[in-house]
């Protein structure tokens, strides 16, 4: 790994996210599980990834699909057992793949033993593990709202108190002000480290230092103090990849989160680019067209500003976001071209690329006819809320088609067999009907597939240290179609160039770079000089 500092060995790694429920069912109950993942490790090895980020598999009543944990030190029976987990870690390790666990530390499930105790009485030792305020029934401490709709306060009559929940009623917020809570969390993390966890992704970590009386949810005053203590007490004792999820991160905070001295995390997920296709000042459901020039500016800013003093996570997708090829590509006529174009742009940048399951197949959004076919708590709550507010069903369904989280959660499409080869039973969420055409089996039998394109991008990152270390310069800044940039390390330069639209785009860069070596290209034959065809993309080195 030339040019990579030893302690930052993970900087050329590529991470694959698995949403266990939807990846592979091994026992016919319609829900993906750990043994299913073990069966598919060779597929992931073939793709070439270095680590798997597993969305939560701990014990949970599944109110928010596992992001509501009732026992941090056990596996939900739906996914398997602790033994299965240890086997997964072991089998992955054999293939040089590490397992990154999802830590949900802002809140627990209301079915967690701590919360069961906490609500027994005000002087129960666990009461102060959560965030309570005195009050009167019906008179909320303030008007804060939960991310999933409704008030952020829930009344417990026996205590005559409200508890605070930034997410669902079944996800009470943990009280990080309480040193005992922090100690319990650290011990639990150390226990997972001993079990061989190779890293952690920290759910909504920017929200742990909330101050509800000030109506502060993210970026609370003690946030970085808490994170530095957490890192010192746990991660720094091992050799891990860690990534914090922080919707509220700006550049300055990201530099703290991903400080190369290792005082917080390896890197952070920031979401500035993710919010660009919504109406100003409104929610994600109020969809607007993507301003491509703005997208270029935002990504270029993050590239420039973290260079040398932080580290980016690179992602288009996760289990909360719609499928990128449907969102910012074209999932019909140019599905393959645009999926590859988006991958080229992302994997050419500095940072750690994340691939969300199925992204490497060019999987698309889904359009279920009826709301009863949807499962996600956020979508279902929004549907009710907006119906009450007078939106038409059609408007609401269109928002769901564009932004609903179930778009990412339909089962992984393995083959053209029944239920896409995901399960022999009834899948917990219906498969996308396009599985007959889009599936891993057919991708693996086609040398020009999206899968092999991702495989090649991953390999390029390992072969050329310029992708890991190089400086980033945006070209053609004001051009609304062409997204182009240069990466430069020493004498090596790579041009990454793409047409971010479905109409031909004028671009002189290709003739300037005609003597360079084409590293990857999503079209086969040469086109007209000075023109990029729909979604045409390439990397050229000189
Ligand atoms: O998501 C953070 C979060 O704020 C999301 O609810 C986000 O606002 C929304 O999904 C955008 O559509 C994390 C997890 O990734 C998510 O799956 C959980 O539901 C949430 O935390 C609560 O734990
Ligand atoms: Ca199962």
Coordinates of C-alpha atoms and ligand atoms in Angstrom, one line a residue:
X1 CA 0.0 0.0 0.0
X2 CA 2.4 2.6 -1.2
X3 CA 1.8 6.1 0.2
X4 CA -0.6 4.9 2.8
X5 CA 0.4 5.4 6.4
X6 CA 0.5 2.1 8.3
X7 CA -2.0 3.1 10.9
X8 CA -4.4 4.1 8.1
X9 CA -4.2 0.7 6.4
X10 CA -7.9 0.8 5.9
X11 CA -7.7 3.8 3.5
X12 CA -7.8 1.7 0.4
X13 CA -10.6 -0.5 1.7
X14 CA -14.0 -0.8 0.1
X15 CA -17.0 -1.6 2.3
X16 CA -20.2 -3.5 1.4
X17 CA -23.3 -2.8 3.4
X18 CA -25.7 -5.7 4.1
X19 CA -29.2 -5.2 5.3
X20 CA -29.5 -8.7 6.9
X21 CA -33.3 -9.0 6.6
X22 CA -33.2 -8.6 2.9
X23 CA -30.0 -10.3 1.9
X24 CA -30.4 -14.1 2.0
X25 CA -32.9 -16.3 3.9
X26 CA -31.5 -19.7 4.8
X27 CA -34.4 -21.3 6.6
X28 CA -37.5 -20.4 4.6
X29 CA -39.1 -18.0 7.1
X30 CA -38.9 -15.2 4.6
X31 CA -36.4 -13.2 6.5
X32 CA -32.7 -12.9 5.7
X33 CA -30.3 -14.3 8.3
X34 CA -26.7 -14.8 9.3
X35 CA -26.4 -18.3 7.8
X36 CA -27.7 -16.8 4.6
X37 CA -24.9 -14.2 4.7
X38 CA -22.3 -17.0 5.3
X39 CA -23.6 -18.8 2.1
X40 CA -22.9 -15.7 0.1
X41 CA -19.5 -14.8 1.4
X42 CA -17.8 -16.2 -1.8
X43 CA -19.9 -13.9 -3.9
X44 CA -18.7 -10.9 -1.9
X45 CA -15.1 -12.2 -2.1
X46 CA -15.5 -12.3 -5.9
X47 CA -16.7 -8.7 -5.9
X48 CA -13.5 -7.8 -4.0
X49 CA -14.7 -6.0 -0.9
X50 CA -12.7 -5.7 2.3
X51 CA -15.4 -5.4 4.9
X52 CA -19.1 -5.9 5.5
X53 CA -21.1 -3.3 7.4
X54 CA -24.0 -5.3 8.9
X55 CA -27.1 -3.4 9.8
X56 CA -28.2 -4.3 13.3
X57 CA -28.6 -8.0 14.1
X58 CA -28.9 -7.7 17.9
X59 CA -32.0 -8.7 19.8
X60 CA -34.8 -6.4 18.9
X61 CA -38.6 -6.2 18.8
X62 CA -38.0 -4.9 15.2
X63 CA -40.1 -1.8 15.5
X64 CA -37.5 -0.1 13.3
X65 CA -36.0 -3.2 11.8
X66 CA -33.4 -3.7 14.4
X67 CA -32.5 -0.1 15.1
X68 CA -34.4 -0.6 18.4
X69 CA -32.1 -2.9 20.4
X70 CA -33.4 -4.8 23.4
X71 CA -30.2 -6.7 24.1
X72 CA -26.8 -5.5 22.8
X73 CA -25.1 -8.7 23.7
X74 CA -27.3 -11.2 21.9
X75 CA -28.4 -11.9 18.4
X76 CA -32.1 -11.7 17.4
X77 CA -33.3 -15.3 16.9
X78 CA -34.8 -14.2 13.6
X79 CA -31.2 -13.7 12.4
X80 CA -29.7 -16.7 14.2
X81 CA -27.6 -17.1 17.3
X82 CA -24.3 -15.9 18.8
X83 CA -22.7 -19.0 17.5
X84 CA -23.8 -18.1 14.0
X85 CA -22.4 -14.6 14.5
X86 CA -19.0 -16.0 15.6
X87 CA -19.0 -18.3 12.6
X88 CA -19.8 -15.4 10.3
X89 CA -16.9 -13.5 11.7
X90 CA -14.6 -16.5 11.3
X91 CA -15.7 -17.4 7.8
X92 CA -15.4 -13.8 6.7
X93 CA -11.9 -13.5 8.2
X94 CA -10.8 -16.6 6.2
X95 CA -11.6 -14.5 3.1
X96 CA -9.9 -11.4 4.5
X97 CA -13.2 -9.7 5.1
X98 CA -14.0 -8.0 8.3
X99 CA -17.4 -7.6 9.9
X100 CA -18.4 -4.0 10.9
X101 CA -21.3 -4.0 13.4
X102 CA -23.9 -1.3 13.7
X103 CA -24.0 0.3 17.1
X104 CA -27.3 2.0 18.0
X105 CA -26.2 4.0 21.0
X106 CA -28.5 7.0 20.9
X107 CA -31.5 5.0 22.0
X108 CA -32.4 1.5 23.0
X109 CA -35.7 -0.4 22.6
X110 CA -38.3 0.2 25.2
X111 CA -38.1 -3.6 25.7
X112 CA -34.5 -3.3 26.8
X113 CA -34.1 -4.5 30.4
X114 CA -32.7 -1.0 31.3
X115 CA -35.9 0.7 30.2
X116 CA -38.2 -2.0 31.8
X117 CA -36.4 -1.2 35.1
X118 CA -36.3 2.6 34.4
X119 CA -40.0 2.9 34.2
X120 CA -40.7 1.1 37.5
X121 CA -40.0 4.0 39.7
X122 CA -38.1 7.3 39.8
X123 CA -35.6 5.9 42.2
X124 CA -34.9 2.8 40.3
X125 CA -31.1 2.6 39.6
X126 CA -31.9 2.5 35.8
X127 CA -34.3 5.4 35.8
X128 CA -31.6 7.9 35.0
X129 CA -30.4 5.8 32.0
X130 CA -33.1 7.6 30.0
X131 CA -34.3 11.2 29.5
X132 CA -37.3 12.1 31.7
X133 CA -39.2 15.3 32.4
X134 CA -42.0 15.8 34.9
X135 CA -45.2 17.1 33.5
X136 CA -49.0 16.6 33.2
X137 CA -50.7 14.3 30.9
X138 CA -51.4 16.1 27.7
X139 CA -49.1 19.0 28.5
X140 CA -45.9 18.1 26.8
X141 CA -42.6 19.5 28.1
X142 CA -42.2 21.2 24.8
X143 CA -43.2 20.9 21.1
X144 CA -40.4 18.8 19.9
X145 CA -41.3 16.2 17.2
X146 CA -40.0 12.7 16.6
X147 CA -38.2 12.0 13.3
X148 CA -40.9 9.4 12.5
X149 CA -43.8 11.8 13.2
X150 CA -45.7 12.7 16.4
X151 CA -44.4 14.3 19.6
X152 CA -40.9 13.4 20.8
X153 CA -42.4 12.9 24.4
X154 CA -44.3 9.9 25.7
X155 CA -46.3 9.9 28.9
X156 CA -45.8 7.2 31.5
X157 CA -48.8 7.5 33.9
X158 CA -47.2 5.4 36.7
X159 CA -44.3 7.9 37.0
X160 CA -46.2 11.0 36.0
X161 CA -43.3 11.7 33.7
X162 CA -42.5 11.9 30.0
X163 CA -39.6 10.2 28.3
X164 CA -37.8 11.6 25.4
X165 CA -37.6 9.7 22.0
X166 CA -36.1 11.3 18.9
X167 CA -37.3 8.3 16.9
X168 CA -40.3 6.0 17.5
X169 CA -42.1 5.6 20.8
X170 CA -40.4 2.3 21.1
X171 CA -36.9 3.9 20.9
X172 CA -36.4 5.8 24.1
X173 CA -33.3 8.0 24.1
X174 CA -30.4 7.0 26.3
X175 CA -29.1 9.6 28.7
X176 CA -25.4 10.1 27.8
X177 CA -25.0 12.6 30.7
X178 CA -25.1 9.6 33.0
X179 CA -21.5 8.2 33.3
X180 CA -23.0 4.7 34.2
X181 CA -24.7 4.6 30.8
X182 CA -21.5 5.4 29.1
X183 CA -19.6 2.7 31.1
X184 CA -22.2 0.1 30.2
X185 CA -21.9 1.0 26.5
X186 CA -18.1 0.8 26.6
X187 CA -18.1 -2.6 28.2
X188 CA -20.5 -3.9 25.7
X189 CA -18.3 -2.6 22.8
X190 CA -15.2 -4.2 24.3
X191 CA -17.1 -7.4 24.5
X192 CA -17.9 -7.3 20.8
X193 CA -14.2 -6.4 20.1
X194 CA -13.2 -9.6 21.9
X195 CA -15.7 -11.5 19.8
X196 CA -13.8 -10.3 16.7
X197 CA -15.8 -7.5 15.4
X198 CA -13.7 -5.7 12.9
X199 CA -15.2 -2.3 13.2
X200 CA -18.4 -0.3 14.1
X201 CA -20.8 2.0 12.3
X202 CA -22.4 4.4 14.9
X203 CA -26.0 5.1 14.3
X204 CA -27.1 8.8 14.6
X205 CA -24.0 9.5 16.7
X206 CA -24.4 13.2 16.3
X207 CA -27.7 13.0 18.4
X208 CA -26.3 11.4 21.6
X209 CA -25.6 14.8 23.3
X210 CA -29.1 16.1 23.0
X211 CA -30.4 18.9 25.2
X212 CA -34.2 18.7 25.0
X213 CA -34.8 21.7 27.2
X214 CA -32.9 23.8 24.6
X215 CA -34.5 21.8 21.8
X216 CA -31.1 20.6 20.8
X217 CA -31.1 17.3 19.0
X218 CA -27.8 17.0 17.1
X219 CA -24.5 18.6 17.7
X220 CA -25.1 19.1 21.4
X221 CA -22.4 21.0 23.4
X222 CA -20.9 17.8 24.9
X223 CA -20.9 15.8 21.6
X224 CA -17.2 15.6 20.9
X225 CA -16.3 15.2 24.5
X226 CA -18.5 12.1 24.6
X227 CA -17.2 10.7 21.3
X228 CA -13.6 11.2 22.3
X229 CA -14.2 9.4 25.6
X230 CA -16.0 6.6 23.7
X231 CA -13.1 6.2 21.3
X232 CA -10.5 6.3 24.0
X233 CA -12.2 3.7 26.1
X234 CA -13.0 1.3 23.2
X235 CA -11.9 1.7 19.6
X236 CA -8.4 2.9 20.4
X237 CA -7.7 -0.4 22.2
X238 CA -8.1 -2.3 18.9
X239 CA -7.5 -2.2 15.2
X240 CA -10.8 -1.2 13.8
X241 CA -12.6 0.7 11.1
X242 CA -15.2 3.1 12.6
X243 CA -17.7 5.3 10.9
X244 CA -20.1 7.7 12.5
X245 CA -23.5 8.6 11.0
X246 CA -23.9 12.3 11.3
X247 CA -26.7 14.0 9.3
X248 CA -25.7 17.3 11.0
X249 CA -22.0 17.2 10.1
X250 CA -20.4 20.2 8.5
X251 CA -16.8 20.4 7.3
X252 CA -15.5 21.5 10.7
X253 CA -17.2 18.8 12.6
X254 CA -16.2 16.2 10.0
X255 CA -12.6 17.1 10.6
X256 CA -13.0 16.3 14.3
X257 CA -14.9 13.1 13.6
X258 CA -12.3 11.8 11.2
X259 CA -9.2 13.4 12.7
X260 CA -6.2 11.4 11.4
X261 CA -4.9 11.2 15.0
X262 CA -7.7 8.7 15.7
X263 CA -9.2 10.6 18.5
X264 CA -12.8 10.0 17.3
X265 CA -13.6 7.7 14.3
X266 CA -11.9 6.6 11.1
X267 CA -14.5 8.6 9.1
X268 CA -17.9 10.0 9.0
X269 CA -21.0 9.8 6.9
X270 CA -22.2 13.3 6.0
X271 CA -25.3 13.9 4.0
X272 CA -25.0 17.2 2.3
X273 CA -25.3 15.8 -1.2
X274 CA -28.2 13.6 -0.2
X275 CA -30.5 16.5 0.6
X276 CA -30.1 18.2 -2.8
X277 CA -33.1 16.9 -4.5
X278 CA -35.8 18.2 -2.1
X279 CA -37.6 21.5 -1.9
X280 CA -35.8 24.2 0.1
X281 CA -36.8 24.2 3.7
X282 CA -39.1 21.1 3.3
X283 CA -38.7 17.4 4.0
X284 CA -37.2 14.7 1.9
X285 CA -40.7 13.7 0.7
X286 CA -41.1 17.1 -1.1
X287 CA -39.1 16.0 -4.1
X288 CA -37.3 18.4 -6.5
X289 CA -35.1 17.8 -9.5
X290 CA -31.4 17.4 -8.7
X291 CA -29.3 20.5 -9.4
X292 CA -26.2 18.8 -11.0
X293 CA -23.9 21.9 -10.7
X294 CA -24.7 22.1 -7.0
X295 CA -24.0 18.4 -6.6
X296 CA -20.6 18.9 -8.1
X297 CA -19.9 21.9 -5.9
X298 CA -20.9 20.1 -2.7
X299 CA -18.9 16.9 -3.4
X300 CA -15.9 18.9 -4.6
X301 CA -16.0 21.0 -1.4
X302 CA -15.9 17.9 0.8
X303 CA -13.0 16.5 -1.3
X304 CA -11.0 19.6 -1.0
X305 CA -11.6 20.4 2.6
X306 CA -11.0 17.0 4.1
X307 CA -7.8 16.4 2.0
X308 CA -4.9 15.8 4.4
X309 CA -6.9 16.5 7.6
X310 CA -9.9 14.2 7.6
X311 CA -11.4 11.3 5.6
X312 CA -14.6 11.0 3.5
X313 CA -17.0 8.2 3.3
X314 CA -18.2 7.9 -0.3
X315 CA -21.8 6.6 -0.8
X316 CA -24.8 7.1 -2.9
X317 CA -26.9 4.5 -1.1
X318 CA -27.8 2.9 2.1
X319 CA -30.8 1.2 3.7
X320 CA -32.5 4.6 4.3
X321 CA -32.1 6.0 0.8
X322 CA -33.7 5.3 -2.6
X323 CA -31.7 3.3 -5.2
X324 CA -29.3 5.7 -6.9
X325 CA -29.8 4.4 -10.4
X326 CA -33.5 5.3 -10.1
X327 CA -32.8 8.5 -8.2
X328 CA -30.1 10.2 -10.2
X329 CA -29.6 7.9 -13.2
X330 CA -32.1 6.4 -15.6
X331 CA -33.4 3.0 -14.5
X332 CA -35.1 2.2 -17.9
X333 CA -33.3 2.9 -21.2
X334 CA -29.8 3.6 -19.7
X335 CA -29.9 1.6 -16.5
X336 CA -26.6 -0.1 -17.1
X337 CA -24.8 3.0 -18.5
X338 CA -26.0 5.3 -15.7
X339 CA -25.4 2.8 -12.9
X340 CA -21.8 2.5 -14.1
X341 CA -21.5 6.3 -14.6
X342 CA -22.5 6.9 -11.0
X343 CA -20.1 4.2 -9.7
X344 CA -17.3 5.8 -11.7
X345 CA -17.7 9.2 -10.2
X346 CA -18.0 7.9 -6.7
X347 CA -15.1 5.4 -6.8
X348 CA -12.8 8.0 -8.4
X349 CA -12.9 10.3 -5.3
X350 CA -10.8 10.3 -2.2
X351 CA -12.4 8.4 0.8
X352 CA -13.8 5.0 1.5
X353 CA -16.4 3.8 -1.0
X354 CA -19.5 2.0 0.4
X355 CA -21.5 -0.3 -1.8
X356 CA -25.1 -1.0 -0.6
X357 CA -26.3 -4.6 -1.4
X358 CA -27.7 -4.8 -4.9
X359 CA -26.1 -1.5 -6.0
X360 CA -23.5 -3.7 -7.8
X361 CA -26.3 -5.2 -9.8
X362 CA -27.9 -1.9 -10.7
X363 CA -31.0 -2.7 -8.6
X364 CA -33.8 -0.1 -8.8
X365 CA -36.5 1.4 -6.8
X366 CA -39.9 -0.4 -6.5
X367 CA -43.4 0.9 -7.1
X368 CA -45.9 -1.1 -5.1
X369 CA -49.5 -0.3 -6.0
X370 CA -50.9 -0.2 -2.4
X371 CA -49.6 1.2 0.9
X372 CA -50.4 -2.1 2.5
X373 CA -47.4 -3.6 0.6
X374 CA -45.0 -1.2 2.5
X375 CA -43.4 -2.1 5.8
X376 CA -41.2 0.8 6.9
X377 CA -42.4 2.7 10.0
X378 CA -41.2 6.1 8.6
X379 CA -43.2 5.6 5.4
X380 CA -46.3 4.3 7.1
X381 CA -46.3 7.2 9.7
X382 CA -45.8 9.8 6.9
X383 CA -48.6 8.3 4.9
X384 CA -51.1 8.7 7.8
X385 CA -49.8 12.1 8.7
X386 CA -50.1 13.5 5.1
X387 CA -53.5 12.0 4.5
X388 CA -54.7 13.9 7.6
X389 CA -53.0 17.0 6.3
X390 CA -55.0 16.7 3.1
X391 CA -52.5 15.4 0.6
X392 CA -53.9 13.2 -2.1
X393 CA -53.1 9.5 -2.1
X394 CA -51.4 9.9 -5.4
X395 CA -49.1 12.7 -4.2
X396 CA -48.1 10.6 -1.2
X397 CA -47.5 7.5 -3.2
X398 CA -45.3 9.5 -5.6
X399 CA -43.2 10.7 -2.6
X400 CA -42.9 7.1 -1.4
X401 CA -41.8 5.9 -4.9
X402 CA -39.1 8.5 -5.0
X403 CA -37.8 8.5 -1.4
X404 CA -39.3 5.6 0.6
X405 CA -36.8 3.5 2.6
X406 CA -38.4 0.3 1.4
X407 CA -36.9 1.0 -2.1
X408 CA -33.6 -0.1 -0.6
X409 CA -35.0 -2.9 1.4
X410 CA -36.7 -5.2 -1.2
X411 CA -34.9 -8.5 -1.1
X412 CA -31.6 -9.0 -2.8
X413 CA -32.0 -10.3 -6.4
X414 CA -29.9 -13.4 -6.6
X415 CA -31.5 -15.2 -9.6
X416 CA -34.5 -15.4 -11.9
X417 CA -36.1 -18.1 -9.7
X418 CA -39.2 -17.6 -7.5
X419 CA -38.6 -14.7 -5.0
X420 CA -35.3 -13.9 -6.8
X421 CA -33.6 -16.8 -5.0
X422 CA -33.9 -14.8 -1.7
X423 CA -36.2 -17.2 0.1
X424 CA -38.2 -20.4 -0.3
X425 CA -40.9 -19.0 1.9
X426 CA -42.9 -15.7 1.7
X427 CA -40.5 -12.7 1.8
X428 CA -41.2 -10.2 4.6
X429 CA -41.2 -7.5 1.9
X430 CA -42.2 -8.3 -1.7
X431 CA -39.4 -8.7 -4.2
X432 CA -39.1 -6.1 -6.9
X433 CA -40.8 -7.7 -9.9
X434 CA -37.9 -6.8 -12.2
X435 CA -35.8 -9.6 -10.6
X436 CA -36.4 -11.8 -13.6
X437 CA -34.2 -9.4 -15.6
X438 CA -31.9 -7.9 -12.9
X439 CA -30.2 -10.5 -10.7
X440 CA -26.8 -11.6 -9.6
X441 CA -26.8 -14.8 -11.7
X442 CA -27.3 -13.0 -15.0
X443 CA -24.8 -10.3 -14.0
X444 CA -22.2 -12.9 -13.3
X445 CA -22.7 -14.5 -16.7
X446 CA -22.2 -11.2 -18.6
X447 CA -18.7 -9.8 -18.8
X448 CA -20.1 -6.3 -19.4
X449 CA -22.3 -6.3 -16.4
X450 CA -22.6 -3.7 -13.7
X451 CA -21.2 -6.3 -11.2
X452 CA -17.9 -6.7 -13.1
X453 CA -17.6 -2.9 -13.5
X454 CA -17.8 -2.5 -9.7
X455 CA -15.3 -5.4 -9.4
X456 CA -12.9 -3.5 -11.7
X457 CA -13.4 -0.2 -9.8
X458 CA -12.5 -1.9 -6.6
X459 CA -9.4 -3.4 -8.1
X460 CA -8.3 -0.1 -9.6
X461 CA -8.3 1.5 -6.1
X462 CA -5.9 -1.2 -4.9
X463 CA -3.7 -0.9 -7.9
X464 CA -3.3 2.9 -8.1
X465 CA -2.4 4.8 -5.0
X466 CA -3.5 8.0 -6.6
X467 CA -7.1 7.0 -5.8
X468 CA -6.2 6.8 -2.1
X469 CA -3.9 9.8 -1.8
X470 CA -4.3 12.1 -4.8
X471 CA -5.5 15.7 -4.7
X472 CA -8.8 16.5 -6.2
X473 CA -9.5 19.3 -8.7
X474 CA -13.0 19.8 -10.2
X475 CA -13.1 20.7 -14.0
X476 CA -15.9 22.4 -16.0
X477 CA -17.5 23.6 -12.8
X478 CA -20.4 25.4 -14.3
X479 CA -21.3 22.7 -16.9
X480 CA -24.8 21.3 -16.1
X481 CA -24.1 17.9 -17.8
X482 CA -20.4 17.0 -17.5
X483 CA -19.0 16.0 -14.1
X484 CA -15.2 15.8 -14.4
X485 CA -12.3 16.0 -12.1
X486 CA -8.6 15.2 -11.8
X487 CA -6.9 13.2 -9.1
X488 CA -3.2 13.9 -8.9
X489 CA -0.4 12.3 -6.8
X490 CA 3.2 13.2 -7.8
X491 CA 3.5 12.7 -11.5
X492 CA 0.4 10.6 -11.8
X493 CA -2.8 12.1 -12.9
X494 CA -6.2 10.5 -13.4
X495 CA -9.1 12.1 -15.2
X496 CA -12.5 11.0 -14.1
X497 CA -15.1 12.2 -16.6
X498 CA -18.8 11.6 -17.0
X499 CA -21.9 12.8 -18.7
X500 CA -24.5 13.1 -15.9
X501 CA -27.4 13.3 -18.3
X502 CA -29.2 11.3 -21.0
X503 CA -28.5 13.8 -23.8
X504 CA -25.1 14.1 -25.5
X505 CA -22.7 16.6 -23.9
X506 CA -19.9 18.6 -25.5
X507 CA -16.6 17.9 -23.8
X508 CA -13.1 18.6 -25.1
X509 CA -11.3 16.8 -22.3
X510 CA -11.1 13.5 -24.2
X511 CA -9.0 14.9 -27.0
X512 CA -6.7 16.5 -24.5
X513 CA -6.3 13.2 -22.8
X514 CA -6.2 11.0 -25.9
X515 CA -2.8 9.6 -25.2
X516 CA -3.6 8.5 -21.7
X517 CA -4.3 5.0 -20.6
X518 CA -8.0 4.2 -20.3
X519 CA -8.5 2.5 -17.0
X520 CA -12.2 1.9 -17.2
X521 CA -15.0 3.0 -19.6
X522 CA -18.7 2.3 -19.7
X523 CA -19.0 2.3 -23.5
X524 CA -17.2 0.0 -25.9
X525 CA -16.7 1.7 -29.2
X526 CA -15.3 5.2 -29.6
X527 CA -17.9 7.9 -30.2
X528 CA -17.9 11.2 -32.0
X529 CA -14.9 13.4 -31.0
X530 CA -15.7 16.1 -28.5
X531 CA -19.0 14.5 -27.4
X532 CA -19.9 12.4 -24.4
X533 CA -22.8 10.0 -25.1
X534 CA -25.7 9.6 -22.6
X535 CA -24.2 8.7 -19.2
X536 CA -20.8 8.0 -20.8
X537 CA -18.1 7.8 -18.2
X538 CA -14.4 6.9 -17.9
X539 CA -11.2 7.1 -16.1
X540 CA -8.0 7.9 -17.9
X541 CA -4.5 7.9 -16.5
X542 CA -1.3 9.7 -17.5
Ligands
LIG1 O1 -31.0 6.9 10.5 C1 -30.9 8.2 10.9 C2 -32.0 9.1 10.6 O2 -32.1 10.2 11.0 C3 -33.0 8.5 9.6 O3 -34.2 8.3 10.3 C4 -33.2 9.4 8.5 O4 -33.6 10.7 8.9 C5 -34.2 8.9 7.6 O5 -34.1 7.5 7.4 C6 -34.1 9.5 6.3 O6 -35.0 8.9 5.5 C7 -30.5 5.9 11.4 C8 -30.7 4.6 10.7 O7 -29.9 4.5 9.6 C9 -32.1 4.4 10.4 O8 -32.4 3.2 9.7 C10 -32.9 4.3 11.7 O9 -34.3 4.3 11.5 C11 -32.6 5.6 12.6 O10 -31.2 5.9 12.6 C12 -33.0 5.3 14.0 O11 -32.1 4.4 14.7
LIG2 CA1 -34.5 -16.7 7.9

